[in-house]
mmCIF file of C-alpha atoms and ligand atoms in Angstrom:
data_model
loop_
_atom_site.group_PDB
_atom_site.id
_atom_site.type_symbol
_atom_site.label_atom_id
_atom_site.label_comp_id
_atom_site.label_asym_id
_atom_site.label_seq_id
_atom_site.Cartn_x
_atom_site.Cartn_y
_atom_site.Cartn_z
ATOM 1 C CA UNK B 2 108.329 88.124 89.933
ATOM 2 C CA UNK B 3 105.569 89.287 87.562
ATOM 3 C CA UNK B 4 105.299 91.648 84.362
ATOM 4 C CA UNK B 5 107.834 91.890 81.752
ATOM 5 C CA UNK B 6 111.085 91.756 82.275
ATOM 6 C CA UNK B 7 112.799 95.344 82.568
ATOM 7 C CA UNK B 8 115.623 96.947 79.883
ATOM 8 C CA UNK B 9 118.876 97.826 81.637
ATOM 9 C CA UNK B 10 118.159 101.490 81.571
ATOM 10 C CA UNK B 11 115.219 101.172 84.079
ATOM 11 C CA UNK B 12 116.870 98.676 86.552
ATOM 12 C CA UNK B 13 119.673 101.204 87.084
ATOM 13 C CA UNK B 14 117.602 104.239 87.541
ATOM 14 C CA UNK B 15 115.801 102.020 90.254
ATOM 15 C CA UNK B 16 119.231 100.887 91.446
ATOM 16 C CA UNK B 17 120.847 104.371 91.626
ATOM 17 C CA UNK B 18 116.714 105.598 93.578
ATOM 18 C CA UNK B 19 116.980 102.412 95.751
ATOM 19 C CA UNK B 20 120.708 102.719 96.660
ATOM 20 C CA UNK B 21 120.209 106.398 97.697
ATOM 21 C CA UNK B 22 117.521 105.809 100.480
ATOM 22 C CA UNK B 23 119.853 102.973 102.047
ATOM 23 C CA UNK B 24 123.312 105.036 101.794
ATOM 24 C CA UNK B 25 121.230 107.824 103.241
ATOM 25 C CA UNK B 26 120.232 105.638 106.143
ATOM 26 C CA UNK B 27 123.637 104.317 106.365
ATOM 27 C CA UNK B 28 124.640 107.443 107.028
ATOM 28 C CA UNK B 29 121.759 108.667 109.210
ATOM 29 C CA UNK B 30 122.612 105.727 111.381
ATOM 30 C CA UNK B 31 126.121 107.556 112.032
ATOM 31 C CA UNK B 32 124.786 110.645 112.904
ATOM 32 C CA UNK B 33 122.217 108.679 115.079
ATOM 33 C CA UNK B 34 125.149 107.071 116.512
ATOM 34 C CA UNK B 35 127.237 110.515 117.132
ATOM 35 C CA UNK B 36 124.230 111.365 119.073
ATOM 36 C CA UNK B 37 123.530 114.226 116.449
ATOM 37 C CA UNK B 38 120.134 113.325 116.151
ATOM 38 C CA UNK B 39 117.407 114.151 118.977
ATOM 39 C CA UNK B 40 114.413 112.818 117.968
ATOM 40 C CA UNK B 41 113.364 109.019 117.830
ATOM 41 C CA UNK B 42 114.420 107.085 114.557
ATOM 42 C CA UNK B 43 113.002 104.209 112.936
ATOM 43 C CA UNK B 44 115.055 102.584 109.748
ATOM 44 C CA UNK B 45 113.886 102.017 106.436
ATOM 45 C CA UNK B 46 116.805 100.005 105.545
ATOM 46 C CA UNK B 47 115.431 96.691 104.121
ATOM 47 C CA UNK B 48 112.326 97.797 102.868
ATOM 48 C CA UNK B 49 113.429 100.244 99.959
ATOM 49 C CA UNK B 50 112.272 98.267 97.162
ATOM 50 C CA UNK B 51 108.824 99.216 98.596
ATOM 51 C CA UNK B 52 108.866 102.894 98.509
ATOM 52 C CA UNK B 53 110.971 103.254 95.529
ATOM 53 C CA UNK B 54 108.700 100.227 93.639
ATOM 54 C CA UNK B 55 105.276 102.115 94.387
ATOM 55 C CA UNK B 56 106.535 105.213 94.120
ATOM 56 C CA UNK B 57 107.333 104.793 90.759
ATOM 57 C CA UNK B 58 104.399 103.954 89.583
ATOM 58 C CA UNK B 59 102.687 107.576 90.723
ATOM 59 C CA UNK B 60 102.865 111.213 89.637
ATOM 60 C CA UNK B 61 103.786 114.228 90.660
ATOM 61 C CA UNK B 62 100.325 115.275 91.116
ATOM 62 C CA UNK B 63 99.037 111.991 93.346
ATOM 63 C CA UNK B 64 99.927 112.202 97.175
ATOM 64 C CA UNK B 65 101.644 109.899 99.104
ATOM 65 C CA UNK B 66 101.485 110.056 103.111
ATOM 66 C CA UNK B 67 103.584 107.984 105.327
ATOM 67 C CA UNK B 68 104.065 106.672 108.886
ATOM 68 C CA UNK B 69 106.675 106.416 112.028
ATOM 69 C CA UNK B 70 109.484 104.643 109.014
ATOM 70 C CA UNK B 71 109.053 106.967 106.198
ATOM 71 C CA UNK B 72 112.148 108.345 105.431
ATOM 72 C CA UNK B 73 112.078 106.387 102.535
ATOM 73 C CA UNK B 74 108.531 106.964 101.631
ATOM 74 C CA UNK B 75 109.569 110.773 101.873
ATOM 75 C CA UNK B 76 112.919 110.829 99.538
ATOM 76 C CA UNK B 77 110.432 108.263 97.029
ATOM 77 C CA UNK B 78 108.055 110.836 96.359
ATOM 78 C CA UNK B 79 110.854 112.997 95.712
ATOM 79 C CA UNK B 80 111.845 114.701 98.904
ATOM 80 C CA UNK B 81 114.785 116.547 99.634
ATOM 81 C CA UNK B 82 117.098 114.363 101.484
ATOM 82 C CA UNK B 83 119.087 118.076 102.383
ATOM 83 C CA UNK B 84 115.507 118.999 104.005
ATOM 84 C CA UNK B 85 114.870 115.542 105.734
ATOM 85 C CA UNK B 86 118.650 115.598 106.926
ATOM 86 C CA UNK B 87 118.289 119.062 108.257
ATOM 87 C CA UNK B 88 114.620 118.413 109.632
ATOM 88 C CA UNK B 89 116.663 115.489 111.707
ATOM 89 C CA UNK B 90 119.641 117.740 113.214
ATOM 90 C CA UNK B 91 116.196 120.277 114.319
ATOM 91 C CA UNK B 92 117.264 122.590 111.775
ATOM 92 C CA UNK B 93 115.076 125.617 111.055
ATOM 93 C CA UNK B 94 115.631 124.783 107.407
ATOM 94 C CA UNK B 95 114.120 121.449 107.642
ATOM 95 C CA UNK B 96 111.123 119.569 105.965
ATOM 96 C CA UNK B 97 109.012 120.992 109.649
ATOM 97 C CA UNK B 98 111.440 124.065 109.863
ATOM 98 C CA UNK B 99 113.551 121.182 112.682
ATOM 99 C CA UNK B 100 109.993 120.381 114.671
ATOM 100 C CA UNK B 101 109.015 117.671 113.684
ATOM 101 C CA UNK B 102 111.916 115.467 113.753
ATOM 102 C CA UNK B 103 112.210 112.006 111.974
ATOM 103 C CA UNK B 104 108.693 110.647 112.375
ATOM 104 C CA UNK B 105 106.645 113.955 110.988
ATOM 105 C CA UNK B 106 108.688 114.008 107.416
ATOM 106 C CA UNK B 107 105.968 116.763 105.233
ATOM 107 C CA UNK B 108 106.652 118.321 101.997
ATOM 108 C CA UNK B 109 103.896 120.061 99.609
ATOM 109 C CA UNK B 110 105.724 120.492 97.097
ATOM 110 C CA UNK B 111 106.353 116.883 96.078
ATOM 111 C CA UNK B 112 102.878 115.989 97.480
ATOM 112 C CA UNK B 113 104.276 113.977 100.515
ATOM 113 C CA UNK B 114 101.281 115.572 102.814
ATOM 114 C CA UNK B 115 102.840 113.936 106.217
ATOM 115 C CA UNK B 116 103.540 111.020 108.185
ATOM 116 C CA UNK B 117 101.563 110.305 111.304
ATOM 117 C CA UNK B 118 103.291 107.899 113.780
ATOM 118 C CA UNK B 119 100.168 107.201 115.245
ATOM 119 C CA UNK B 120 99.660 103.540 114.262
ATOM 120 C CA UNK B 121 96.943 102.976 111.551
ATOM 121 C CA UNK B 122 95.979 106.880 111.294
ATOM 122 C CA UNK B 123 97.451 107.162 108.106
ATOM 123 C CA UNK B 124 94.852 105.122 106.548
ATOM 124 C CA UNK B 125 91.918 107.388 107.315
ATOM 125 C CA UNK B 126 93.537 110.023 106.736
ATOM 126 C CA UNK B 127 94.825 109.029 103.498
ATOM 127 C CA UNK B 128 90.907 108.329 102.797
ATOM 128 C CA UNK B 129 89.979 112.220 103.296
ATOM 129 C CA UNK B 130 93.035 113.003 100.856
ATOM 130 C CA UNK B 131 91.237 110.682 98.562
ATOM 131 C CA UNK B 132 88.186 111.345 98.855
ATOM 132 C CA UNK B 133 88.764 115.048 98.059
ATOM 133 C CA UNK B 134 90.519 114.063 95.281
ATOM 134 C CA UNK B 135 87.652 112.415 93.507
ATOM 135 C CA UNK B 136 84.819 115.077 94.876
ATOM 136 C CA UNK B 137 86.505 117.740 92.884
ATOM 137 C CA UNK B 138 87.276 115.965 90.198
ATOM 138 C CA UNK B 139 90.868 115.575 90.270
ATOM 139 C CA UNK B 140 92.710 112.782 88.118
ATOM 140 C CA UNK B 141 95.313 111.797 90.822
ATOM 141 C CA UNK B 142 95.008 109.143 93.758
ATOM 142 C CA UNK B 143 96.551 108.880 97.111
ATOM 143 C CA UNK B 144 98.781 106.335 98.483
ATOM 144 C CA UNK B 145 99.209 105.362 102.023
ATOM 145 C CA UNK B 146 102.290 103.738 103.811
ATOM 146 C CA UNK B 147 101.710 101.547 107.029
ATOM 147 C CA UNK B 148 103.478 98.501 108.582
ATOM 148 C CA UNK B 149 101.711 95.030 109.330
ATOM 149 C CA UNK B 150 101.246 95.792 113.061
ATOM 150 C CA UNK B 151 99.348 98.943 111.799
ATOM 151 C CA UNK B 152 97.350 97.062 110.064
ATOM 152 C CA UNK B 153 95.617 95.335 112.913
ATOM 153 C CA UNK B 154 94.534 98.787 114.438
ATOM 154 C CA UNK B 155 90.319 99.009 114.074
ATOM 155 C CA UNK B 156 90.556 102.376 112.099
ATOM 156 C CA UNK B 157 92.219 100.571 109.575
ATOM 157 C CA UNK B 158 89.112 98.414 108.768
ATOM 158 C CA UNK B 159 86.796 101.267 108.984
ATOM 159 C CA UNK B 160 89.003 102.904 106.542
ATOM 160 C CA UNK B 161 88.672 100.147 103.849
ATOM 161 C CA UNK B 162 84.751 99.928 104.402
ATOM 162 C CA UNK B 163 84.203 103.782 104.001
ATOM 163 C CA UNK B 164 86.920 103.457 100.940
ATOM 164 C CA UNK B 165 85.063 100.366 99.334
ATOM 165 C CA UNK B 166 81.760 102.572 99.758
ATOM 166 C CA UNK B 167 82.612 106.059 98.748
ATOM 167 C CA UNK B 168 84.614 104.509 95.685
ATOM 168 C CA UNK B 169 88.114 106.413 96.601
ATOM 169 C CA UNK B 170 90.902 106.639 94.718
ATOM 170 C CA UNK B 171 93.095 105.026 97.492
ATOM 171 C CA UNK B 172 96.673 102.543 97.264
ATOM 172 C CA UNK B 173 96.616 101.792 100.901
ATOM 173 C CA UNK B 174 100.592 99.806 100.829
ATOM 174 C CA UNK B 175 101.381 97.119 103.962
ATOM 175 C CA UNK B 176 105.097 97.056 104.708
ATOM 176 C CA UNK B 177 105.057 93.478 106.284
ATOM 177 C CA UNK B 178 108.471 93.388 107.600
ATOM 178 C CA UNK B 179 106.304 90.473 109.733
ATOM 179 C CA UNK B 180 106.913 92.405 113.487
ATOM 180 C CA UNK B 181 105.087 95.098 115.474
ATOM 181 C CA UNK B 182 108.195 96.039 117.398
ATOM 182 C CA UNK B 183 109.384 92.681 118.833
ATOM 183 C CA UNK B 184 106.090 90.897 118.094
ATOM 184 C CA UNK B 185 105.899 87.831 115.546
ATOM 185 C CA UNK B 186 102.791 88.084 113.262
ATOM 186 C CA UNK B 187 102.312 84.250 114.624
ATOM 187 C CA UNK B 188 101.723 85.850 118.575
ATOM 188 C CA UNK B 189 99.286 88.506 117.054
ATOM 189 C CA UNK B 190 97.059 86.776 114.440
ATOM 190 C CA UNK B 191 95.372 83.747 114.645
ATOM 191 C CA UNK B 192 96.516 81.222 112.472
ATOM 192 C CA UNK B 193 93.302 81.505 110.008
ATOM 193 C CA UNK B 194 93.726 85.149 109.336
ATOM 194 C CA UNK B 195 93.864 86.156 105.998
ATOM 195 C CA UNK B 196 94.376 89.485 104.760
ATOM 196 C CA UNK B 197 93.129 88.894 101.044
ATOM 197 C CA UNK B 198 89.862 87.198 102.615
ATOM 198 C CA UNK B 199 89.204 90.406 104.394
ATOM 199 C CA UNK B 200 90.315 93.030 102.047
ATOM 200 C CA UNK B 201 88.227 91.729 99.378
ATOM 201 C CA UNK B 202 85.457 91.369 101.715
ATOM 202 C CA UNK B 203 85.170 94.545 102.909
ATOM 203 C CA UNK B 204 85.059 95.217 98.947
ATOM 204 C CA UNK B 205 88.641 96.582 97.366
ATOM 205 C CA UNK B 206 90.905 94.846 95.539
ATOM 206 C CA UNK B 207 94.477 93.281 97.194
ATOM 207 C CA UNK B 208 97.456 92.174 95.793
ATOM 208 C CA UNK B 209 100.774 90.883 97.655
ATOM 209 C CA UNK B 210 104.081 91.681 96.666
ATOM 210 C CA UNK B 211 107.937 90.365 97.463
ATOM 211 C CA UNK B 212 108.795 93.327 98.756
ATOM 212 C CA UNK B 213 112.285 92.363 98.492
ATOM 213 C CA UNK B 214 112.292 92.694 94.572
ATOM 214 C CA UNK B 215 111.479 95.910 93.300
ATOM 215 C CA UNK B 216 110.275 94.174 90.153
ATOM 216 C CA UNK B 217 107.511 92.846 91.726
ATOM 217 C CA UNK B 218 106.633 95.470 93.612
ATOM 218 C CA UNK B 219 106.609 97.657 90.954
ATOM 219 C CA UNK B 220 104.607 96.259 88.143
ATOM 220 C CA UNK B 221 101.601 95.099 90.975
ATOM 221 C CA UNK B 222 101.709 98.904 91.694
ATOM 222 C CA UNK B 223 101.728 99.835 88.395
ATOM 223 C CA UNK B 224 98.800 98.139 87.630
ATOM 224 C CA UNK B 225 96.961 98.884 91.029
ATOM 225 C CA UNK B 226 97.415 102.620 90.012
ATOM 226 C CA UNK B 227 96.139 102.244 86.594
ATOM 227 C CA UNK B 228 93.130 100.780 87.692
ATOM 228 C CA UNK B 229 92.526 102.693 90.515
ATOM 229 C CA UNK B 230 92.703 106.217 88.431
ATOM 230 C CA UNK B 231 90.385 104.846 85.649
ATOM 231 C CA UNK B 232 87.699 103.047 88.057
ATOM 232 C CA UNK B 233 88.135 105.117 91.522
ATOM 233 C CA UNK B 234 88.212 101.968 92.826
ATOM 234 C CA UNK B 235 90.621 101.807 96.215
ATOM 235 C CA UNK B 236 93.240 98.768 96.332
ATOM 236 C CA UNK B 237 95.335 97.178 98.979
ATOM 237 C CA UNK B 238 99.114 96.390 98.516
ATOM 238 C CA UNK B 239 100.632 93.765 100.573
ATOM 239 C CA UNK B 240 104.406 93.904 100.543
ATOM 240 C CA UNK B 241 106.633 91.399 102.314
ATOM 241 C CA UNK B 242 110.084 92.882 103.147
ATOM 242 C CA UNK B 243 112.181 92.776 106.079
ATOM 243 C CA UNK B 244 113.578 95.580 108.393
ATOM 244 C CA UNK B 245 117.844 95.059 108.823
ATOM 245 C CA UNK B 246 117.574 97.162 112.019
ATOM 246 C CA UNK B 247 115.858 96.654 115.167
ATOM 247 C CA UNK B 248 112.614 98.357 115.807
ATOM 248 C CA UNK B 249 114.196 101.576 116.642
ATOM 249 C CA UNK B 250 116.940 101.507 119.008
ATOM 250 C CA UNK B 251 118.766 99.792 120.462
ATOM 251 C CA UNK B 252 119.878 99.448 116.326
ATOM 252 C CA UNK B 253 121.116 96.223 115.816
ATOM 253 C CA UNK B 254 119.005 93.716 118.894
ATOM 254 C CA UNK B 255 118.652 90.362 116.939
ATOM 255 C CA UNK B 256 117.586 88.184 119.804
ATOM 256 C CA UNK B 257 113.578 87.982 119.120
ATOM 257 C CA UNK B 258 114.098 86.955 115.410
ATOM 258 C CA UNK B 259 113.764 83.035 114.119
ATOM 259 C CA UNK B 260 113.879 82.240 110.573
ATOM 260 C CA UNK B 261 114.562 85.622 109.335
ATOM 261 C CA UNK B 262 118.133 85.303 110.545
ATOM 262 C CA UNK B 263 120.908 88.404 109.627
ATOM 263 C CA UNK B 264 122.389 85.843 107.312
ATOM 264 C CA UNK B 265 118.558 85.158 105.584
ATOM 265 C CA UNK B 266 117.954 88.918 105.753
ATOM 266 C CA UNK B 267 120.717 89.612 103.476
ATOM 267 C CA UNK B 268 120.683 86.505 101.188
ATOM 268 C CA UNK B 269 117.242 88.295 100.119
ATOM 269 C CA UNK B 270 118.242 91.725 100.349
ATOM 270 C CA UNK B 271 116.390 93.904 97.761
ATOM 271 C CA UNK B 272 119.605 96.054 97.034
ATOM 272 C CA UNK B 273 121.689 92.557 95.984
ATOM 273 C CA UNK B 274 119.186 91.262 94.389
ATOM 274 C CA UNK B 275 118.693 94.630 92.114
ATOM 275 C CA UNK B 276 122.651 94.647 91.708
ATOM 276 C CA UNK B 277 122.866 90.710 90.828
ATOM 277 C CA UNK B 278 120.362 91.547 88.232
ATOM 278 C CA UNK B 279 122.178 94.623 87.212
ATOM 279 C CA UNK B 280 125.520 92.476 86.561
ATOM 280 C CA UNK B 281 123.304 89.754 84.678
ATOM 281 C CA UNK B 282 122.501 93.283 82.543
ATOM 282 C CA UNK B 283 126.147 93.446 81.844
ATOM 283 C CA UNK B 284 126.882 96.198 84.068
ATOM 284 C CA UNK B 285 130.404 95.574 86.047
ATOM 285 C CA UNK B 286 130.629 95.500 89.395
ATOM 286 C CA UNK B 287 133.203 98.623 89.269
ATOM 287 C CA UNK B 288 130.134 100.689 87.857
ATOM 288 C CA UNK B 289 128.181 99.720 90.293
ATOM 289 C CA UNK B 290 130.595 100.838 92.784
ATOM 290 C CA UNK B 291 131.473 104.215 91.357
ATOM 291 C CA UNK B 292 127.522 104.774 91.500
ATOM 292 C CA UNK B 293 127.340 103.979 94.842
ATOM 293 C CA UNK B 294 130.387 106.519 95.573
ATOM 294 C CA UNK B 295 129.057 109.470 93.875
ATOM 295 C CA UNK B 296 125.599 108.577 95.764
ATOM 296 C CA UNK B 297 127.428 108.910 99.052
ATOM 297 C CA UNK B 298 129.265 111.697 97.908
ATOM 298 C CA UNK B 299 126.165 113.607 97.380
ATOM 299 C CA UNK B 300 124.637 112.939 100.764
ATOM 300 C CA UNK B 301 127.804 113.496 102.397
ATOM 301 C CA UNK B 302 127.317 116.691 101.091
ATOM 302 C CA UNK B 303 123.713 117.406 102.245
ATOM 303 C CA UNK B 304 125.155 116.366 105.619
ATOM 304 C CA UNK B 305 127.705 118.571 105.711
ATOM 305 C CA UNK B 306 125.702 121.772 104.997
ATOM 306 C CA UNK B 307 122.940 120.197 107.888
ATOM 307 C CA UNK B 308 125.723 120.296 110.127
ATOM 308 C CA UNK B 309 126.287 124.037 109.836
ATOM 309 C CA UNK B 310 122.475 124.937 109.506
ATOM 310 C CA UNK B 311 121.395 127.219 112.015
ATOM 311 C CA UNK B 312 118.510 125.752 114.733
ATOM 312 C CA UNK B 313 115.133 127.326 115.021
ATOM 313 C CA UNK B 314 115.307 130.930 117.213
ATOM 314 C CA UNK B 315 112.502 130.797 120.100
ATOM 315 C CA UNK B 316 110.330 132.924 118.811
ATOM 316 C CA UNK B 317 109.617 129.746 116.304
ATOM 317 C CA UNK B 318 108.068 128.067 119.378
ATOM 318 C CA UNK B 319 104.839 130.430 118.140
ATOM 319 C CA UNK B 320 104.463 129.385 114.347
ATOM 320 C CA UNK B 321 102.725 126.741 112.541
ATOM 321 C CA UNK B 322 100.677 126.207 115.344
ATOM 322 C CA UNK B 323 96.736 125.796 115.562
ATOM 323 C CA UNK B 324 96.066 127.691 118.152
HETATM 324 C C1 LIG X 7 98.090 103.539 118.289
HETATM 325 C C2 LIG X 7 99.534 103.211 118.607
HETATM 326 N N1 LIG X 7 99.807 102.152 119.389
HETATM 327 C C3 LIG X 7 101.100 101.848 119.668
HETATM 328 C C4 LIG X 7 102.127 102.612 119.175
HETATM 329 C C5 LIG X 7 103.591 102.257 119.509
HETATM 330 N N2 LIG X 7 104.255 101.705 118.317
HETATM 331 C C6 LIG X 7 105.033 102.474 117.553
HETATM 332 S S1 LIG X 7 105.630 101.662 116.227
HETATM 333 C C7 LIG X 7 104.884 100.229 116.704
HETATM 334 C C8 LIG X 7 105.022 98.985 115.851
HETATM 335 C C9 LIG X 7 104.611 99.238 114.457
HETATM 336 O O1 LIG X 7 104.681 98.098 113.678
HETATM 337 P P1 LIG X 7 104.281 98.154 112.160
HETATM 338 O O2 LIG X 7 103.023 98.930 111.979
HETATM 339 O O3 LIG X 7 104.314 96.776 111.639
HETATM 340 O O4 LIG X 7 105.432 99.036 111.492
HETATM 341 P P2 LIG X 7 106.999 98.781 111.502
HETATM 342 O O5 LIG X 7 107.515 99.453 112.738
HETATM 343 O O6 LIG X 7 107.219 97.312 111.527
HETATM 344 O O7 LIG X 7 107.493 99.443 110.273
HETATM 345 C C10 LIG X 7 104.155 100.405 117.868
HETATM 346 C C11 LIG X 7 103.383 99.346 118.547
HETATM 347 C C12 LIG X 7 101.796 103.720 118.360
HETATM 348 N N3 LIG X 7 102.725 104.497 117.803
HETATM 349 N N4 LIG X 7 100.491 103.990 118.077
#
């Protein structure tokens, strides 16, 4: 852990922002399950110490854009979970008017400008973002979401020469949950590679972060941010995490996993550890609970009024196209 220790108030505002992306996946899984959901879904359970950690270190104003997991890089940035709920169920009133479905989570208004499930694309296109950004002047910078199998993909260098070059405001943040679907970072990388050694060679500066402890992750971003809006200098953020779920489905395959066992997974668990620290805090256990009630409560809600939310007519087949 690193940077001063947090007051009581903070840790339970990230508690309560951390507890609602994983009750919100909870209960996405359900729906998933109830075959209510047609598009392909990828978990973010695990890793929300990650989106909630950076994410609070930005503003309104700076943009965030996300990949093939980002339901929790979506409801981070402040997204409504109603719209991402609804945008699941492909109803019209849903982040993509029901599209776009789970992997193309967009809203303006909070400056989430997309999520592109095309592995590593983010990253350049996070780079234009930035880079128009600091052409006209703005103070905000842009933060990018990817995975450690995206970060392998040759755009993805590119992007961090053309960032270290053009001086861009740019956070690009690695999710390492340490798998590319089923594949072990150890069958992919050689055993010399080192992230750091290449980051800073290609010119930006890298930090890595337990992305299990949202302490961690947060001050590293915090100070990333700062120094990337007063220099325009772009950083990397390397977060290690792990993903509860399986790839996508089926939900719960364990088989190709070794050390991080189910029982390892949730000895670390970012949402424990937050809570343990929370009791430590003097906060009782019943509190916690009656948060985590109303949270549910609240998305049950949101679900609820999903459920009843018209779908798109045809004649929506013809809008927000290009052509
Ligand atoms: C260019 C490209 N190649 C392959 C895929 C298929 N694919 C989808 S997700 C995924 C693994 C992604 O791993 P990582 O980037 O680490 O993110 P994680 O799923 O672990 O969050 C792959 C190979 C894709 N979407 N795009």
């Amino acid at each position: 852990m690193s940077g001063t220790a947090l007051d009581t108030k903070t840790l339970i505002k990230a508690y309560e922002r951390m507890l609602f992306l994983r009750v919100a996946q909870q209960e996405l899984v359900k729906l998933y399950m109830e075959k209510k959901i047609f598009s392909m879904v990828h978990f973010y359970i695990g890793q929300e110490a990650v989106a909630v950690g950076v994410c609070d270190a930005l503003q309104l104003s700076d943009k965030v854009l996300g990949n093939h997991r980002s339901h929790g890089h979506y409801l981070a940035k402040g997204g409504s979970f109603r719209r991402l709920v609804c945008e699941l169920l492909g109803r019209s009133n849903g982040s993509a008017h029901g599209k776009g479905g789970s992997m193309h989570m967009i809203d303006k208004s909070v400056n989430f400008i997309g999520s592109t499930p095309l592995l590593g694309s983010v990253a350049p296109i996070a780079a234009g973002v930035a880079f128009e950004q600091k052409y006209n002047g703005r103070n905000a910078i842009t933060a990018a979401f990817y995975g450690d199998g995206a970060s392998e993909e040759g755009v993805v260098y590119e992007t961090y020469n053309l960032a270290a070059l053009y001086k861009l405001p740019l956070l690009l943040v690695i999710e390492n949950n340490r798998f590319s679907i089923n594949s072990k970072l150890k069958d992919r990388r050689s055993a010399r590679y080192n992230l750091k050694t290449i980051v800073e060679g290609f010119g930006l500066r890298y930090e890595r972060a337990d992305g299990n402890d949202y302490h961690d992750v947060h001050s590293k971003a915090q100070a990333l941010v700062q120094e990337i809006r007063a220099k325009k200098e772009p950083a990397v953020l390397e977060c290690m995490t792990y993903r509860h779920m399986a790839h996508s489905t089926p939900l719960t395959e364990e088989s190709y996993r070794d050390e991080d066992t189910l029982e390892h997974r949730l000895k670390n668990d970012s949402l424990k550890r937050i809570s343990n620290q929370l009791i430590e805090h003097g906060i009782s256990e019943k509190k916690l609970s009656a948060i985590e009630d109303s949270t549910r409560a609240s998305i049950l809600k949101d679900i609820g009024f999903a459920l009843t939310s018209p779908f798109p007519v045809k004649r929506a087949l013809y809008t927000d196209m290009y052509v």
